[in-house]
Coordinates of C-alpha atoms and ligand atoms in Angstrom, one line a residue:
X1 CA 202.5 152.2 305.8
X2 CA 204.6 149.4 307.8
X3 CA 205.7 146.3 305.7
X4 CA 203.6 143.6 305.3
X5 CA 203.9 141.1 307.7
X6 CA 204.1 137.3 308.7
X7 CA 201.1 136.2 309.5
X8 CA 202.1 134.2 312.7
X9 CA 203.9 137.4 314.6
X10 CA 200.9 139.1 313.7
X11 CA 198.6 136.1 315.4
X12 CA 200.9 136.0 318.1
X13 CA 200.9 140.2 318.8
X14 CA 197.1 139.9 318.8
X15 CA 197.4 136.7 321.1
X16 CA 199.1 138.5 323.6
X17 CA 197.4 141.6 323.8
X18 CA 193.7 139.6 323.8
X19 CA 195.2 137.6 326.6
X20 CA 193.7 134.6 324.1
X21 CA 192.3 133.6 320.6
X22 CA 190.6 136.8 319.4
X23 CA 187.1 136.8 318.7
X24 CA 186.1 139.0 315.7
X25 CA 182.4 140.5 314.6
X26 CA 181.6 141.6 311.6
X27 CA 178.9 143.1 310.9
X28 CA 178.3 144.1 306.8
X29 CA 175.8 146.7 305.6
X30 CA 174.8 147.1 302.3
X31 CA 174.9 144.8 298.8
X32 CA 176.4 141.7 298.2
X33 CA 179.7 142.8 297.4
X34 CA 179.9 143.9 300.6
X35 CA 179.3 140.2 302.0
X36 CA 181.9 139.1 300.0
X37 CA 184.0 141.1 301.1
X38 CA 183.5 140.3 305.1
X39 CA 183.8 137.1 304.1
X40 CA 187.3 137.7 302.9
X41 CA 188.1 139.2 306.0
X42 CA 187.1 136.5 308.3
X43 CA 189.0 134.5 306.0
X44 CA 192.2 136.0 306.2
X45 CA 191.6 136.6 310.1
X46 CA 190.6 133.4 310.9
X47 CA 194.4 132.5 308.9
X48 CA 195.6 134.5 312.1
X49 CA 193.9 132.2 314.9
X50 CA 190.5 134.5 315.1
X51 CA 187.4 132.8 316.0
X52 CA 184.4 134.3 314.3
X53 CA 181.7 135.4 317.3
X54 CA 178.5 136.7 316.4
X55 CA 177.7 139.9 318.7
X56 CA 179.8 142.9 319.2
X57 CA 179.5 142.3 323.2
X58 CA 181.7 139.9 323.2
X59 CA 184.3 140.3 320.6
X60 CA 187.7 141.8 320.4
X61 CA 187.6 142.6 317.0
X62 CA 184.6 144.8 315.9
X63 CA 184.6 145.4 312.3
X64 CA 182.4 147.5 310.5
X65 CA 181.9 147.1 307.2
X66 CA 179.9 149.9 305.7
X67 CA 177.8 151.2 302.8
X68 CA 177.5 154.4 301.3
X69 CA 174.7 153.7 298.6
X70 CA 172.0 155.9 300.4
X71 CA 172.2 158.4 303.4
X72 CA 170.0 155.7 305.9
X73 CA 172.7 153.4 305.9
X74 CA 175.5 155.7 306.9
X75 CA 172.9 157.1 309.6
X76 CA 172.5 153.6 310.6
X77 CA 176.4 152.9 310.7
X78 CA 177.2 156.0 312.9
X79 CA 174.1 155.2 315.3
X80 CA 175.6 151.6 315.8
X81 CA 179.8 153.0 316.2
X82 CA 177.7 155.8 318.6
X83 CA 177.0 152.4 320.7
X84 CA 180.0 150.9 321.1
X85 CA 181.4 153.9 323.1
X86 CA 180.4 152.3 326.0
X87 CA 182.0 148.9 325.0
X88 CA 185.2 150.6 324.5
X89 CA 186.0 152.2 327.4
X90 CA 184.8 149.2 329.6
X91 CA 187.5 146.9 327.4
X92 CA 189.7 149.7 326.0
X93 CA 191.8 146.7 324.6
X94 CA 189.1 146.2 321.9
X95 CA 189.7 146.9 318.5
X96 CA 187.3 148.6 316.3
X97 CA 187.5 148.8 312.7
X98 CA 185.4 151.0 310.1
X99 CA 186.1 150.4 306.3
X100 CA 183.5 149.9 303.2
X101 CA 182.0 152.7 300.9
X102 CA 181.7 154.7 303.5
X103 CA 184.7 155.8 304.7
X104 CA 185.9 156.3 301.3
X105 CA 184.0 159.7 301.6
X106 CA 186.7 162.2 302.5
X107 CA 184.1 163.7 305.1
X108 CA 182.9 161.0 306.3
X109 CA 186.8 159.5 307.2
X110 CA 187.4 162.9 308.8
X111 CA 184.2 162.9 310.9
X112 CA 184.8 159.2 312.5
X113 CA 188.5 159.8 313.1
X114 CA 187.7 163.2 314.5
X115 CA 184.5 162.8 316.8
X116 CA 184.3 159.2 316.9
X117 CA 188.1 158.8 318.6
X118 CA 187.6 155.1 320.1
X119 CA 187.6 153.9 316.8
X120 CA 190.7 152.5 315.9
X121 CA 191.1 151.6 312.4
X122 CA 189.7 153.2 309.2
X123 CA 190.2 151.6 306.5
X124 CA 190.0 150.9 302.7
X125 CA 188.4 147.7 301.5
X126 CA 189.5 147.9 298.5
X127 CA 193.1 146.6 300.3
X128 CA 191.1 143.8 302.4
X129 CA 194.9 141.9 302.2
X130 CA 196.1 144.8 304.3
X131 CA 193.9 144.5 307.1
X132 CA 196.2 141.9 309.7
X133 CA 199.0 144.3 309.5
X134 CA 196.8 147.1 310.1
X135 CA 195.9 145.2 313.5
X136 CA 199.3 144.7 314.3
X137 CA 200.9 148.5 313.2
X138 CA 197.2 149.8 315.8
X139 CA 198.7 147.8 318.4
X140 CA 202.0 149.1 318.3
X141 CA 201.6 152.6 317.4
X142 CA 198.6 152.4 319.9
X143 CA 197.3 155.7 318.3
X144 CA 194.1 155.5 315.6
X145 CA 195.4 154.5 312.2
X146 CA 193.9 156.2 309.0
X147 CA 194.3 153.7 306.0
X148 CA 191.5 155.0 304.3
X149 CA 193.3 156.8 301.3
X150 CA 195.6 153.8 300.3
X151 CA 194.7 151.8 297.1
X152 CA 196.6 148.9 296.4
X153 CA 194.7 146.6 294.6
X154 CA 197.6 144.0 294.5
X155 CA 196.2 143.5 297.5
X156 CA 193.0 142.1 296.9
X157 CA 193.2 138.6 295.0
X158 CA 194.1 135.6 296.4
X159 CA 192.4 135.9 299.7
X160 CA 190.0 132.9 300.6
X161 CA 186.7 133.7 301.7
X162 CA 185.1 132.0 305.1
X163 CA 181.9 131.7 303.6
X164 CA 179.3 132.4 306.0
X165 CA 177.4 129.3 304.9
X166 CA 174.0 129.3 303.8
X167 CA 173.3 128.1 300.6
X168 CA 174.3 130.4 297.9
X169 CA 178.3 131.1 297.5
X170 CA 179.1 134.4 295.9
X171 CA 181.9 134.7 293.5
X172 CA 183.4 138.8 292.6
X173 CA 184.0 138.8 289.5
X174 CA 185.1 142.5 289.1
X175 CA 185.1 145.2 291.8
X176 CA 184.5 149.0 291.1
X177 CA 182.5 150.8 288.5
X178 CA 183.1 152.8 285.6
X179 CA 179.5 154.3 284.7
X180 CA 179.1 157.6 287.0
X181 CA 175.1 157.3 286.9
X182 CA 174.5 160.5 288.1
X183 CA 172.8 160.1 291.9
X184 CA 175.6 156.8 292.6
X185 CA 178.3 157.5 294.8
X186 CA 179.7 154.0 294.0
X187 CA 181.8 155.1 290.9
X188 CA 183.2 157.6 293.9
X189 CA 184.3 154.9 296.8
X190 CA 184.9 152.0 295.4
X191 CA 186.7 153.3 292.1
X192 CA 187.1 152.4 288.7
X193 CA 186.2 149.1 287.2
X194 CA 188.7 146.2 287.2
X195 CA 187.8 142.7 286.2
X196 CA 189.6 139.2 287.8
X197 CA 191.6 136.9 285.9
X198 CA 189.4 134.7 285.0
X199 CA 191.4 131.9 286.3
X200 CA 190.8 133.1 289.5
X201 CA 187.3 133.4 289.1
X202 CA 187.2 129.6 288.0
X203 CA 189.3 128.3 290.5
X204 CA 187.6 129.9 293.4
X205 CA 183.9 129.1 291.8
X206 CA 185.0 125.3 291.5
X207 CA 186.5 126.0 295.3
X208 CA 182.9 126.9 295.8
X209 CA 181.3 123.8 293.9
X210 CA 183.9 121.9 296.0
X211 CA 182.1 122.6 299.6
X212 CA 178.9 122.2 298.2
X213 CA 177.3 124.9 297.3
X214 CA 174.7 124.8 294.7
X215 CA 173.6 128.4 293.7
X216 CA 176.5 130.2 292.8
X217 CA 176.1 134.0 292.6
X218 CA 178.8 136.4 290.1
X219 CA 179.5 139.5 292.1
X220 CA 180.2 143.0 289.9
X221 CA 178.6 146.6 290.2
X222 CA 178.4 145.9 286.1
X223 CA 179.4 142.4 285.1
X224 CA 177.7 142.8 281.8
X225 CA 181.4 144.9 280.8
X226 CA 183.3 142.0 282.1
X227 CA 187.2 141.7 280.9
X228 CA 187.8 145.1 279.8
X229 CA 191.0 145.8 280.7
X230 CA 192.5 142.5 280.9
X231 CA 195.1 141.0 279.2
X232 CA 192.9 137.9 278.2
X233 CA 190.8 138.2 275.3
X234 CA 187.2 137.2 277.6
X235 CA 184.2 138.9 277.6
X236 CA 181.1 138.3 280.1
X237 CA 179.5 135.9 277.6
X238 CA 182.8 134.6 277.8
X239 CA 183.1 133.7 280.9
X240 CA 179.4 132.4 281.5
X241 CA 180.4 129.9 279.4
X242 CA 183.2 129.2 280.8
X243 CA 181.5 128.4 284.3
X244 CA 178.2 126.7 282.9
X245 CA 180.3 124.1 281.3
X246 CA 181.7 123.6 285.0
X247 CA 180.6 119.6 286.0
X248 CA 178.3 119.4 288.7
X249 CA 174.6 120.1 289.6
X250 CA 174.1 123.8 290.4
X251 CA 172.9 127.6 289.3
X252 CA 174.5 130.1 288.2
X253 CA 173.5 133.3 288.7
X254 CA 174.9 136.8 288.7
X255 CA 174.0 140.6 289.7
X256 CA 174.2 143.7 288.3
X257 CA 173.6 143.6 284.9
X258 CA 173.6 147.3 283.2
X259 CA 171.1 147.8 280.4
X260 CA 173.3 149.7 278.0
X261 CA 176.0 146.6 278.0
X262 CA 173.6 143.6 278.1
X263 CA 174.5 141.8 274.7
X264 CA 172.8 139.2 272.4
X265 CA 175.5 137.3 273.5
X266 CA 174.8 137.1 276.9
X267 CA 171.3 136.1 275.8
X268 CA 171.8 133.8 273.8
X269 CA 174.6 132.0 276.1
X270 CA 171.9 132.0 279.1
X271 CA 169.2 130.4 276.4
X272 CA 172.3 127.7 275.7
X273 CA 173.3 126.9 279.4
X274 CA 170.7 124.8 281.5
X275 CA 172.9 125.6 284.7
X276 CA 172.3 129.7 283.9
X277 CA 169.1 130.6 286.3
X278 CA 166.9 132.0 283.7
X279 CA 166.7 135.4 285.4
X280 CA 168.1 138.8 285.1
X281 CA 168.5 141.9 288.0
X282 CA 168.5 144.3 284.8
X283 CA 168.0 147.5 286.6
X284 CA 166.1 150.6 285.3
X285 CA 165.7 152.8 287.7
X286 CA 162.7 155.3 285.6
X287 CA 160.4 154.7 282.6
X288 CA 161.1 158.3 282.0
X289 CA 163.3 159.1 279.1
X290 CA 163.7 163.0 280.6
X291 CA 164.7 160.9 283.6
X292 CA 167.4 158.7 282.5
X293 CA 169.0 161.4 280.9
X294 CA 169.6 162.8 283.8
X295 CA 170.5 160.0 285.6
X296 CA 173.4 159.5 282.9
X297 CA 171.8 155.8 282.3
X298 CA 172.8 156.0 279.0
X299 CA 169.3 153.8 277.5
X300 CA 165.8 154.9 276.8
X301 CA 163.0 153.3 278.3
X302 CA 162.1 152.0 274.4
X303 CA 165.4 150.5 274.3
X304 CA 165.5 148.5 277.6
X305 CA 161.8 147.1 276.6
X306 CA 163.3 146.1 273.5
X307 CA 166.1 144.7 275.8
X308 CA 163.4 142.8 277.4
X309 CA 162.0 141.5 274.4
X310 CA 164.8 140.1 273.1
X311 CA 166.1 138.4 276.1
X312 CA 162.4 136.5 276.3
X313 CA 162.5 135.7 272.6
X314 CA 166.4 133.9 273.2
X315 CA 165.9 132.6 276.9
X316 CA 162.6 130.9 277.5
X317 CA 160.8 131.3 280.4
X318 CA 163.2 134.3 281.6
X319 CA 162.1 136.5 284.6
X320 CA 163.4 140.2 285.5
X321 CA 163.6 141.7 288.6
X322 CA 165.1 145.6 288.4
X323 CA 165.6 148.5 290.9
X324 CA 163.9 151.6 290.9
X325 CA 164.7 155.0 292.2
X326 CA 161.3 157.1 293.1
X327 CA 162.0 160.8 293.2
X328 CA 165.0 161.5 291.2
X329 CA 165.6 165.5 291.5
X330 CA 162.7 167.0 289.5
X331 CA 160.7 163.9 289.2
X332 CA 157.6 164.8 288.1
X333 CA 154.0 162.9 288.4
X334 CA 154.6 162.2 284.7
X335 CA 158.0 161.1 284.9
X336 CA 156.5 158.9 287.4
X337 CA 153.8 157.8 285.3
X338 CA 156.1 156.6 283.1
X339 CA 158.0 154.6 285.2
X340 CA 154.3 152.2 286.4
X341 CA 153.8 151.7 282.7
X342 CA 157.1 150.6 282.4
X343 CA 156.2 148.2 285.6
X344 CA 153.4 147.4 283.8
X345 CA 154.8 146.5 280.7
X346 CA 158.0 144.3 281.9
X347 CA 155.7 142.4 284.5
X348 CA 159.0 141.9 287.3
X349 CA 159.1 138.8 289.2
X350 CA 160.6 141.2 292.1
X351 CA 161.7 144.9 292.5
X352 CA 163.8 146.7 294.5
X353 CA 162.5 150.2 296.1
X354 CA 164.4 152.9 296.9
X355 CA 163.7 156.8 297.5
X356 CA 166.1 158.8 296.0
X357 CA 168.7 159.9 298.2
X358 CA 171.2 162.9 298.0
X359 CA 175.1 161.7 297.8
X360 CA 177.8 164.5 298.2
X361 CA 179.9 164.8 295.2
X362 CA 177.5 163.3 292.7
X363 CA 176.3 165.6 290.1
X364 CA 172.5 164.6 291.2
X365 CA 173.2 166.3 294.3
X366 CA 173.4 170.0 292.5
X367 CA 170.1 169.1 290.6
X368 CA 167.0 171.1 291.9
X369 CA 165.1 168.8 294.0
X370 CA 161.5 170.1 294.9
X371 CA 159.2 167.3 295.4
X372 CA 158.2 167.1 298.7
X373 CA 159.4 163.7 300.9
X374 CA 155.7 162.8 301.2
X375 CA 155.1 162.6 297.9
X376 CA 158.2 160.8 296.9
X377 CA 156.7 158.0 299.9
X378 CA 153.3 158.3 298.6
X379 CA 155.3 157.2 295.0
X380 CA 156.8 154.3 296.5
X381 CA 154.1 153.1 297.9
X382 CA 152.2 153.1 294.7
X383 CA 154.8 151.2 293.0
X384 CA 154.8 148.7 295.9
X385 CA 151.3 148.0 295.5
X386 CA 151.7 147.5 291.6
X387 CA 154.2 145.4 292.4
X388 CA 152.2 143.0 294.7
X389 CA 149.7 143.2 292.3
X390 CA 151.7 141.7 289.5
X391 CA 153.9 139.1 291.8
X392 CA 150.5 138.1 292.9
X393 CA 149.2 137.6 289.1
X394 CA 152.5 135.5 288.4
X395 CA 153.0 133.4 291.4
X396 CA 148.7 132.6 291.1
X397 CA 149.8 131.3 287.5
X398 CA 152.5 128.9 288.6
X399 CA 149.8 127.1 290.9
X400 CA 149.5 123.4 289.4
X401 CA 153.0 123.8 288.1
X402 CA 155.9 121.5 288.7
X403 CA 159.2 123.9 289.4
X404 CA 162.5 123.2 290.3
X405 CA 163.6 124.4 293.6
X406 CA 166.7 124.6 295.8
X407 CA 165.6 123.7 299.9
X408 CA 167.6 126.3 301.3
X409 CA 166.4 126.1 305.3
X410 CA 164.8 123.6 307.6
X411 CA 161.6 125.5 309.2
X412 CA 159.9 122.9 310.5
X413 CA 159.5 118.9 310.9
X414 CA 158.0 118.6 307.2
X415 CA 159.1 122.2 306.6
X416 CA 161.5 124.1 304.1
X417 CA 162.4 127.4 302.8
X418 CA 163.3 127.1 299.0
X419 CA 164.1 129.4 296.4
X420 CA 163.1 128.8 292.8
X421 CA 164.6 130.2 289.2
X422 CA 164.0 133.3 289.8
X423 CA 165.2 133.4 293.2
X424 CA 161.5 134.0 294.8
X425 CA 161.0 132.2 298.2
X426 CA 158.6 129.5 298.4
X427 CA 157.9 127.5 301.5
X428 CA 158.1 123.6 300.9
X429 CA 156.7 120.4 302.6
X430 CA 157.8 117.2 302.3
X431 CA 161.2 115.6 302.8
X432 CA 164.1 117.3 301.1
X433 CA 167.6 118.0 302.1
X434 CA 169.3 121.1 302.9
X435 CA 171.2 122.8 300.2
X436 CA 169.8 120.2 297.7
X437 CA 167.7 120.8 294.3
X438 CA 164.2 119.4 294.4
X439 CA 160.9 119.3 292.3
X440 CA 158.2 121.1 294.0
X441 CA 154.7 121.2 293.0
X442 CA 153.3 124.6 293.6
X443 CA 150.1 124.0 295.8
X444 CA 148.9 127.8 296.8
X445 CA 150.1 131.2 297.3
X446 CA 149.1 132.9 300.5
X447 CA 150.3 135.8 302.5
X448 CA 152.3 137.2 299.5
X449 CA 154.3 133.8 299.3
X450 CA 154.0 130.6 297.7
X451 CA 153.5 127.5 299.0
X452 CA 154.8 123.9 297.6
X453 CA 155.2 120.2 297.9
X454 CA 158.2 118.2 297.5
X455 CA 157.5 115.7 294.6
Ligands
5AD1 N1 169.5 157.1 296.0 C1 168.6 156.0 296.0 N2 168.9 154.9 295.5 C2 170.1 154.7 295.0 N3 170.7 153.6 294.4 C3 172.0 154.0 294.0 N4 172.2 155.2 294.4 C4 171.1 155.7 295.0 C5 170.8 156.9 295.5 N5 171.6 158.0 295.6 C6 170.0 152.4 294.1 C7 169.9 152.1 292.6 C8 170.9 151.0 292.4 C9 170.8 150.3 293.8 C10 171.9 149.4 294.1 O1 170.7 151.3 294.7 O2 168.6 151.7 292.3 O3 170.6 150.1 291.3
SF4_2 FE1 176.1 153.2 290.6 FE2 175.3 153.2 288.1 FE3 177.7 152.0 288.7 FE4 175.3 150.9 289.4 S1 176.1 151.3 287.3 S2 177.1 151.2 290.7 S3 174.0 152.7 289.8 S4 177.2 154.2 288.9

């Protein structure tokens, strides 16, 4: 790997091989993490005169930024690199870069830099501070580059994020994760946990509060075993309170929380901070004990109700939402019984869906999985309609009810997009401003989505 290098010769090289300011694309599949992580990139590239451009066609810079969670989205990511063949050999100047979870898959890096030879750079997110003189060492070398196997994680703070805008900021607060669930490839690509001075943290969430953002989003795969590892004596309760004691009128929110490290203390710090959103992601993934056994989830289904109980009795008014994984190997129509009482029981604001899917290298994938595909589908669906049924019963009792609610999108004249506590959308009439809190009276819920007015 070439030394790091100064910025400006590196804006310049790219200058004068683009014949003029490069435009870069990004496009980011996946979580959030991922989103901050684009946005880093376009941060640092934009320090090297790029101009950010919003379709592949007419960039110079395509970067991919990929996810490896489930087998659809790596389909997805070779159908879209499959496309831009074409692209490439009509501009062969362009510059096409693959990094994310996915190519931390040894197959997968050997399939794209073997069959998918227009592309130019592979690389490792986990090194986002590499990525200019990656650009500049493709350009020289003018062969593909393979930077997929480095990990220098020096490398990763003090970057400043180009925040896409929007309304909601997100703020990593740890990268990796240490918990090896057994069907999660995470643990695999993005590596082992490690948490962010939380000086950085602060400085970049006040950087946040600074542009004027309202709803500020913590970032981890497990931010509920924030701080191990660091030198600092801070724990995730810690740090909450840290950031809630910030001045200034916003939420503060953050995703994942794992049930087997959600404290008392983080309860109780969310009951003590009115700036805390009143909502958990606590995901469960199965109601069935046989289940998360063998998912390695390291709870019982008793013990994350009793979770749930105890985060209601020390932060009023608090809503879950959770993922769930349908047709785990050897899932059977008890197992999945168990899982809708669970539903049942918890009531979810929201859930998030997902059929199970095989990941190399995961010790899920050697599990016998028999249950036919339709059956796993027909699952989901059931859950879905559960689901609808118990949003429905919830949003129907907040009609009459005053809630407060951050306008996040002009749709219309007297129109507005807003999301409430517990991050549900709500469409909103009246007069509000953009990236503003407001009081909205909830009038009706139709078409699966509530409806307000701006009091
Ligand atoms: N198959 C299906 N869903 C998965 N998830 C993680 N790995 C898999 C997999 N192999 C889901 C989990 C996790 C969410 C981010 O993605 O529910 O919480
Ligand atoms: Fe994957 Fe489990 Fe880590 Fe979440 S906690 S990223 S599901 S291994």
């Amino acid at each position: 790997m070439s030394q790091e290098r100064n910025n400006r010769e590196i804006s310049s090289a790219l200058r004068a091989h683009f014949g003029r300011a490069p435009r870069v694309f990004i496009r980011t599949f996946g979580c959030q993490q991922n989103v901050s992580d684009s946005e880093r990139m376009l941060g640092l590239l934009e320090g090297l005169d790029c101009e950010a451009c919003c379709e592949a066609e007419g960039a110079d810079i395509i970067i991919f930024n990929t996810c490896a969670v489930r087998e659809h989205a790596e389909d997805r990511v070779f159908g879209n690199i499959g496309r831009l063949k074409a692209l490439k050999s009509e501009r062969p100047e362009l510059l096409l870069c693959v990094g994310g979870c996915m190519v931390q898959q040894e197959h997968i890096a050997k399939k794209l830099l073997e069959s998918y030879p227009y592309v130019d750079i592979v690389f490792n997110t986990n090194e986002l501070g590499r990525l200019p003189s990656l650009l500049a060492e493709r350009l020289e070398k003018n062969t593909p580059l393979d930077a997929h196997g480095c990990c220098d994680w020096s490398m990763r703070e003090g970057l400043k994020p180009r925040r896409e805008g929007g309304f909601r900021a997100f703020v990593p607060i740890m990268y990796g994760c240490d918990n090896f669930c057994s069907y999660c490839v995470v643990p695999l690509v993005r590596g082992r946990e490690r948490s962010r001075n939380s000086e950085h943290i602060i400085a970049e969430f006040k950087a946040a509060l600074g542009e004027g953002y309202r709803d500020i989003m913590l970032l981890g795969q497990n931010v509920n075993s924030y701080g191990k590892g660091l030198d600092e004596d801070i724990n995730f309760a810690g740090l909450l309170r840290k950031l809630a004691s910030l001045e200034g009128d916003f939420t503060l929110r953050f995703m994942t929380s794992h049930p087997k490290d959600a404290t008392r203390e983080l309860f109780e710090v969310m009951g003590a901070f009115p700036k805390i959103a009143p909502h958990i992601h606590l995901p469960v993934q199965s109601g069935s004990d046989r289940i998360l056994r063998l998912m390695n989830r390291r709870y019982s289904s008793e013990g994350y109700l009793r979770l749930t109980e105890e985060a209601r009795a020390l932060v009023p008014g608090i809503t879950f939402s959770s993922d769930i994984i349908v047709g785990f190997p050897g899932e059977t129509r008890e197992d999945f019984d168990a899982t809708l009482r669970l539903i049942r029981e918890v009531r979810f604001a929201s859930l998030f869906t997902f059929i199970y899917s095989k990941r190399e290298g995961t010790p899920a994938a050697k599990m016998p999985d028999d249950t036919a595909h339709k059956t796993k589908a027909r699952r989901l669906a059931e859950i879905l309609d559960i689901q609808e049924e118990i949003a429905a019963e919830r949003e129907n009792a907040l009609v009459g009810s005053v809630q407060r609610a951050l306008v996040v999108e002009r749709l219309g004249e007297v129109l507005y997009e807003g999301r409430l506590w517990d991050n549900n959308s709500i469409a909103l009439e009246g007069s509000g401003a953009v990236g503003e809190f407001a009081q909205a009276e909830i009038l009706s819920r139709t078409k699966k989505r509530l409806f307000g007015r701006i009091v």
